């Protein structure tokens, strides 16, 4: 069968975005639901791939294109290349996933010397025709012929300067004609050829240019940043659409709109328009447009039609739409629609609102939000009580506060961003080629353009703060300054922008963390109702537990007790425990640590009541708590030096100078104290040397410490169980869980369990009550996976430690991998993701599945979770749900994301081929 390369808007399948691209599919869909769309057709994404593969257009494509053009001619009564009523078209890219501004568009195609005259005669408006012509030459020159925009801009600006004109609309017909002729000469000078007069040659070149833009640097960078892989979007379609004009006079306009406010989510008309202008003027921010509400007064009938259009779009798509329209001589055309990109707050609000309006179901409301988007809601806001006066104000284009060094171009932003500087990118207006500056910056500030300008749309999509159209700021990129009144902002000066109010401040303004909106609470409660996998938190302190509970954690899946050891009041005791030469000395140090740990656990249990709290026994190698050898040698050296000076007399600070290694308080400075300090440091040094390991991550750590020093685990177990007893006495409902790290054999678990049983009896007798708790193990060694059937005989729960399990499965450490070769592996496709962020389903996941099955076979009601970092990653959560885990545990700020992802996992149950 003959390959079909294109579909007219009347025939294309509006649901097939993969084939027709998002824009093309929607043009078909809009046409077929009866909206007033200018006639046109779509060339498929498959054709793009064929073109890229062959390096040329497929043989019979152009014949098909001619037939499609004929259909448009019939529908419009116009003629492509005709002298009387010429048909002009736009040629636009559009892939399955919208990539705003990433690929190319050509407008007014079909103009040449002959059709230009036709357009003049037909419209009776030479000014309009020359304006269209000069725009076309420049855009075609840039996109299809590869001529730098600048080459045209110099002439254009020079012509405006000569005419003493600021606004483009003030240029006369003659001036525009002159500019067009100049542009034609630019094309000839730059390419060595005349501008193509044959309209089908123009069309062919434009189609090729759009196809090529799929492989342009901008598009490739964008796809990499947003993980747009070929299974999601492969190739771009080309949309060829009859031009309609918003710039034929004052009964014409062009505008863009969202069916709801994309910054707040409010259900209101939202958008901007310009009278007597072409669409690109609104989006590029060349003229500052008017809010759509003014259209109600300026063109009441068309405003009414626009409200109708907006309502039709939402009730049909059941999703907030981002649409473009043009009014040509009083007739409203819808040119484009796509799902609106909104910030997280707006997504959440519209989800909840659309459910209460009966437009969508709760499940649809949950599914329309990408869980990762919620991270934005954790963005800081300006402290409400700050008293700093604003330096200037622009439009609040993307909410959140951002602060950083002011930078005037995207390259500098990228360079400074790479060395960790916070950046505010300040531009007159932004263009798609600035995209790398957006990635690097904390916030974007522009002096021109509206809420739908490029800067605003892209920043919103990325969840970055943006203030647009701050017209009081005069930007001088060449001098690398911006001037507001008599204040000069130089590159590197710190500024703060508030994307929620539009205010701009000099210097750094304090910020506050955001709070959960009522809508977010509602949405996450729906998510919890749907999800079957629970979300717990990794938290080590009572404050951490409270924060996690406020984010909706249903328990603590991992409390790393060593983090408690590192606090300054405990570290000296921990060191005493480590350097102890015998069990008695160690018991002495442990006895001092015991009440502190017991209190920690009690507070933790109380903070998380009534949910489970999983406490992990000591895991890291002991030398991690000691200073390193080099540091100790230096300190001993310094102390010996002072010992010589002191020689039995009291000394003053002046005779000594100051040194970090000095024992304090200073009045104890005598040789006895110094000698004692030296002996202690020497003991530590000896221990450090004794504890030295070639590969500490695979050495004497985890349960192996518990085997060597059972008294340490005994102290920790006693602290946990006494804390539990204290809570029970106060009738605080709690669910403690004791977890053993780095287990490789059930023999280890049995040994720890013996201690647990013994301590349990002692504590139960002492407090005269019965303790309720669970005993379990981490699964983070490959051997534990293979022996999990046995481990489940002892363990009542498993928790996958996928940080270590990933290292063990890949046989490389995270630090070395990420610093040395993992970026190369990811970029070259050797590995698709970073397995320390996204669970490696095929490798680590396979082990997890096997472990889970073996565990369930031994103990059907065994509770299984994950507490490695991947536990907060939506894709990983989907897999954990799939293999039947009971919970995921992640850091507090990931909890809202994980709760939504857990609901998605249930709603989109996947079948994995392992
Ligand atoms: C793990 O290995 O996944 C884990 C949670 O333990 P840690 O990161 O503390 O080694
Ligand atoms: Mg671990």
Short mmCIF file of N, CA and C in Angstrom, two decimals, residues 329-414:
data_model
loop_
_atom_site.label_atom_id
_atom_site.label_comp_id
_atom_site.label_asym_id
_atom_site.label_seq_id
_atom_site.Cartn_x
_atom_site.Cartn_y
_atom_site.Cartn_z
N UNK A 329 -10.52 40.75 10.02
CA UNK A 329 -11.70 41.52 9.58
C UNK A 329 -12.96 41.05 10.29
N UNK A 330 -12.86 40.98 11.59
CA UNK A 330 -14.04 40.67 12.40
C UNK A 330 -14.34 39.18 12.56
N UNK A 331 -13.62 38.30 11.83
CA UNK A 331 -13.92 36.87 11.94
C UNK A 331 -12.88 36.21 12.86
N UNK A 332 -13.39 35.48 13.87
CA UNK A 332 -12.48 34.85 14.83
C UNK A 332 -12.07 33.45 14.36
N UNK A 333 -10.75 33.23 14.28
CA UNK A 333 -10.24 31.90 13.92
C UNK A 333 -9.45 31.35 15.10
N UNK A 334 -9.61 30.05 15.34
CA UNK A 334 -8.76 29.42 16.36
C UNK A 334 -7.60 28.77 15.62
N UNK A 335 -6.39 29.15 15.98
CA UNK A 335 -5.23 28.69 15.22
C UNK A 335 -4.56 27.49 15.86
N UNK A 336 -4.70 27.38 17.14
CA UNK A 336 -3.93 26.33 17.80
C UNK A 336 -4.46 26.13 19.21
N UNK A 337 -4.38 24.90 19.68
CA UNK A 337 -4.65 24.68 21.10
C UNK A 337 -3.80 23.52 21.56
N UNK A 338 -3.43 23.57 22.82
CA UNK A 338 -2.68 22.45 23.40
C UNK A 338 -2.93 22.51 24.90
N UNK A 339 -2.60 21.42 25.58
CA UNK A 339 -2.78 21.43 27.03
C UNK A 339 -1.89 22.51 27.62
N UNK A 340 -2.47 23.31 28.53
CA UNK A 340 -1.72 24.45 29.08
C UNK A 340 -0.65 23.99 30.05
N UNK A 341 0.54 24.56 29.90
CA UNK A 341 1.60 24.29 30.88
C UNK A 341 1.37 25.26 32.02
N UNK A 342 1.24 24.71 33.22
CA UNK A 342 0.99 25.59 34.36
C UNK A 342 1.95 25.24 35.48
N UNK A 343 2.06 26.16 36.41
CA UNK A 343 2.89 25.82 37.57
C UNK A 343 2.12 24.84 38.46
N UNK A 344 2.81 24.32 39.46
CA UNK A 344 2.22 23.27 40.28
C UNK A 344 0.99 23.77 41.03
N UNK A 345 1.07 24.99 41.57
CA UNK A 345 -0.06 25.50 42.35
C UNK A 345 -1.31 25.57 41.46
N UNK A 346 -1.13 26.04 40.23
CA UNK A 346 -2.27 26.15 39.32
C UNK A 346 -2.77 24.77 38.90
N UNK A 347 -1.85 23.84 38.69
CA UNK A 347 -2.27 22.48 38.33
C UNK A 347 -3.13 21.88 39.44
N UNK A 348 -2.67 22.07 40.67
CA UNK A 348 -3.39 21.50 41.81
C UNK A 348 -4.77 22.15 41.93
N UNK A 349 -4.78 23.48 41.84
CA UNK A 349 -6.07 24.17 42.00
C UNK A 349 -7.05 23.77 40.89
N UNK A 350 -6.57 23.76 39.64
CA UNK A 350 -7.49 23.42 38.55
C UNK A 350 -7.97 21.97 38.68
N UNK A 351 -7.11 21.08 39.15
CA UNK A 351 -7.53 19.68 39.34
C UNK A 351 -8.70 19.60 40.31
N UNK A 352 -8.53 20.27 41.45
CA UNK A 352 -9.57 20.19 42.49
C UNK A 352 -10.84 20.90 42.00
N UNK A 353 -10.66 22.06 41.35
CA UNK A 353 -11.83 22.80 40.86
C UNK A 353 -12.58 22.00 39.79
N UNK A 354 -11.84 21.39 38.87
CA UNK A 354 -12.51 20.71 37.76
C UNK A 354 -13.29 19.48 38.26
N UNK A 355 -12.83 18.90 39.37
CA UNK A 355 -13.61 17.80 39.97
C UNK A 355 -14.90 18.36 40.55
N UNK A 356 -14.78 19.50 41.26
CA UNK A 356 -16.03 20.01 41.87
C UNK A 356 -16.97 20.59 40.82
N UNK A 357 -16.44 20.97 39.66
CA UNK A 357 -17.33 21.44 38.57
C UNK A 357 -17.93 20.27 37.80
N UNK A 358 -17.49 19.05 38.13
CA UNK A 358 -18.03 17.87 37.45
C UNK A 358 -17.41 17.63 36.08
N UNK A 359 -16.32 18.34 35.78
CA UNK A 359 -15.70 18.21 34.46
C UNK A 359 -14.86 16.94 34.35
N UNK A 360 -14.19 16.58 35.44
CA UNK A 360 -13.34 15.38 35.42
C UNK A 360 -13.54 14.60 36.73
N UNK A 361 -13.04 13.36 36.72
CA UNK A 361 -13.15 12.53 37.93
C UNK A 361 -11.93 12.77 38.83
N UNK A 362 -12.00 12.27 40.05
CA UNK A 362 -10.85 12.42 40.96
C UNK A 362 -9.63 11.73 40.38
N UNK A 363 -9.85 10.58 39.76
CA UNK A 363 -8.72 9.84 39.18
C UNK A 363 -8.07 10.67 38.08
N UNK A 364 -8.92 11.28 37.23
CA UNK A 364 -8.36 12.13 36.16
C UNK A 364 -7.62 13.31 36.77
N UNK A 365 -8.17 13.85 37.85
CA UNK A 365 -7.55 15.00 38.50
C UNK A 365 -6.15 14.64 39.00
N UNK A 366 -6.02 13.43 39.52
CA UNK A 366 -4.70 12.99 40.02
C UNK A 366 -3.74 12.75 38.85
N UNK A 367 -4.27 12.11 37.81
CA UNK A 367 -3.39 11.70 36.72
C UNK A 367 -2.90 12.86 35.87
N UNK A 368 -3.63 13.98 35.88
CA UNK A 368 -3.17 15.07 35.00
C UNK A 368 -1.97 15.81 35.58
N UNK A 369 -1.58 15.49 36.80
CA UNK A 369 -0.42 16.19 37.39
C UNK A 369 0.78 15.25 37.46
N UNK A 370 1.85 15.70 36.87
CA UNK A 370 3.11 14.95 36.97
C UNK A 370 3.63 15.10 38.41
N UNK A 371 3.82 13.99 39.13
CA UNK A 371 4.20 14.11 40.54
C UNK A 371 5.42 15.01 40.77
N UNK A 372 6.38 14.95 39.86
CA UNK A 372 7.59 15.76 40.05
C UNK A 372 7.28 17.26 40.10
N UNK A 373 6.16 17.64 39.47
CA UNK A 373 5.80 19.06 39.43
C UNK A 373 5.59 19.62 40.83
N UNK A 374 5.15 18.76 41.75
CA UNK A 374 4.83 19.25 43.10
C UNK A 374 6.05 19.81 43.81
N UNK A 375 7.21 19.45 43.31
CA UNK A 375 8.43 19.96 43.94
C UNK A 375 8.42 21.49 43.98
N UNK A 376 7.81 22.08 42.95
CA UNK A 376 7.72 23.55 42.89
C UNK A 376 7.04 24.14 44.12
N UNK A 377 6.10 23.38 44.69
CA UNK A 377 5.33 23.94 45.80
C UNK A 377 6.20 24.09 47.03
N UNK A 378 7.38 23.55 46.94
CA UNK A 378 8.30 23.69 48.05
C UNK A 378 9.23 24.87 47.78
N UNK A 379 8.84 25.70 46.82
CA UNK A 379 9.67 26.88 46.52
C UNK A 379 9.46 27.97 47.56
N UNK A 380 10.51 28.69 47.85
CA UNK A 380 10.38 29.76 48.84
C UNK A 380 9.57 30.96 48.35
N UNK A 381 9.01 31.67 49.29
CA UNK A 381 8.31 32.94 49.01
C UNK A 381 9.02 34.04 49.77
N UNK A 382 8.83 35.29 49.36
CA UNK A 382 9.44 36.39 50.10
C UNK A 382 8.80 36.49 51.48
N UNK A 383 9.63 36.76 52.49
CA UNK A 383 9.10 36.92 53.85
C UNK A 383 8.05 38.04 53.81
N UNK A 384 6.82 37.78 54.28
CA UNK A 384 5.76 38.78 54.10
C UNK A 384 6.03 40.07 54.86
N UNK A 385 6.85 39.99 55.92
CA UNK A 385 7.05 41.19 56.74
C UNK A 385 8.32 41.95 56.34
N UNK A 386 8.92 41.61 55.22
CA UNK A 386 10.14 42.35 54.88
C UNK A 386 9.75 43.77 54.48
N UNK A 387 10.65 44.72 54.75
CA UNK A 387 10.25 46.11 54.53
C UNK A 387 11.05 46.75 53.39
N UNK A 388 11.62 45.92 52.53
CA UNK A 388 12.44 46.49 51.46
C UNK A 388 11.57 47.11 50.38
N UNK A 389 11.91 48.33 49.96
CA UNK A 389 11.12 48.93 48.88
C UNK A 389 11.48 48.28 47.55
N UNK A 390 10.47 48.12 46.68
CA UNK A 390 10.74 47.52 45.36
C UNK A 390 11.49 48.54 44.51
N UNK A 391 12.41 48.03 43.73
CA UNK A 391 13.18 48.89 42.82
C UNK A 391 12.35 49.16 41.57
N UNK A 392 11.63 48.16 41.12
CA UNK A 392 10.80 48.29 39.92
C UNK A 392 9.75 47.20 39.98
N UNK A 393 8.80 47.32 39.05
CA UNK A 393 7.78 46.28 39.01
C UNK A 393 7.52 45.85 37.56
N UNK A 394 7.33 44.55 37.40
CA UNK A 394 6.96 44.02 36.10
C UNK A 394 5.72 43.16 36.27
N UNK A 395 5.48 42.29 35.32
CA UNK A 395 4.30 41.43 35.41
C UNK A 395 4.66 40.15 36.17
N UNK A 396 3.80 39.73 37.10
CA UNK A 396 4.09 38.47 37.83
C UNK A 396 3.86 37.29 36.89
N UNK A 397 4.92 36.79 36.28
CA UNK A 397 4.74 35.84 35.18
C UNK A 397 4.90 34.39 35.61
N UNK A 398 5.67 34.12 36.64
CA UNK A 398 5.80 32.75 37.15
C UNK A 398 6.18 32.84 38.62
N UNK A 399 5.33 32.31 39.51
CA UNK A 399 5.47 32.61 40.94
C UNK A 399 6.67 31.96 41.63
N UNK A 400 6.93 32.46 42.84
CA UNK A 400 8.09 32.02 43.61
C UNK A 400 9.09 33.17 43.67
N UNK A 401 9.90 33.16 44.72
CA UNK A 401 10.90 34.21 44.84
C UNK A 401 12.26 33.65 44.47
N UNK A 402 13.08 34.47 43.84
CA UNK A 402 14.43 34.01 43.49
C UNK A 402 15.39 35.16 43.67
N UNK A 403 16.59 34.78 44.01
CA UNK A 403 17.57 35.79 44.32
C UNK A 403 18.91 35.33 43.77
N UNK A 404 19.69 36.25 43.25
CA UNK A 404 20.99 35.83 42.73
C UNK A 404 21.69 36.96 42.02
N UNK A 405 22.84 36.61 41.43
CA UNK A 405 23.62 37.61 40.72
C UNK A 405 22.94 37.93 39.40
N UNK A 406 22.85 39.21 39.11
CA UNK A 406 22.25 39.63 37.87
C UNK A 406 23.22 39.36 36.71
N UNK A 407 22.72 38.69 35.68
CA UNK A 407 23.56 38.32 34.54
C UNK A 407 22.79 38.66 33.27
N UNK A 408 23.53 39.17 32.23
CA UNK A 408 22.83 39.71 31.06
C UNK A 408 22.74 38.79 29.85
N UNK A 409 23.37 37.64 29.89
CA UNK A 409 23.21 36.75 28.75
C UNK A 409 23.25 35.29 29.21
N UNK A 410 22.70 34.44 28.37
CA UNK A 410 22.52 33.04 28.75
C UNK A 410 23.85 32.30 28.91
N UNK A 411 24.83 32.64 28.10
CA UNK A 411 26.13 31.94 28.20
C UNK A 411 26.77 32.20 29.56
N UNK A 412 26.76 33.49 29.97
CA UNK A 412 27.36 33.82 31.28
C UNK A 412 26.57 33.13 32.39
N UNK A 413 25.25 33.12 32.23
CA UNK A 413 24.41 32.45 33.25
C UNK A 413 24.83 30.99 33.36
N UNK A 414 25.02 30.36 32.22
CA UNK A 414 25.38 28.93 32.22
C UNK A 414 26.74 28.73 32.89
#
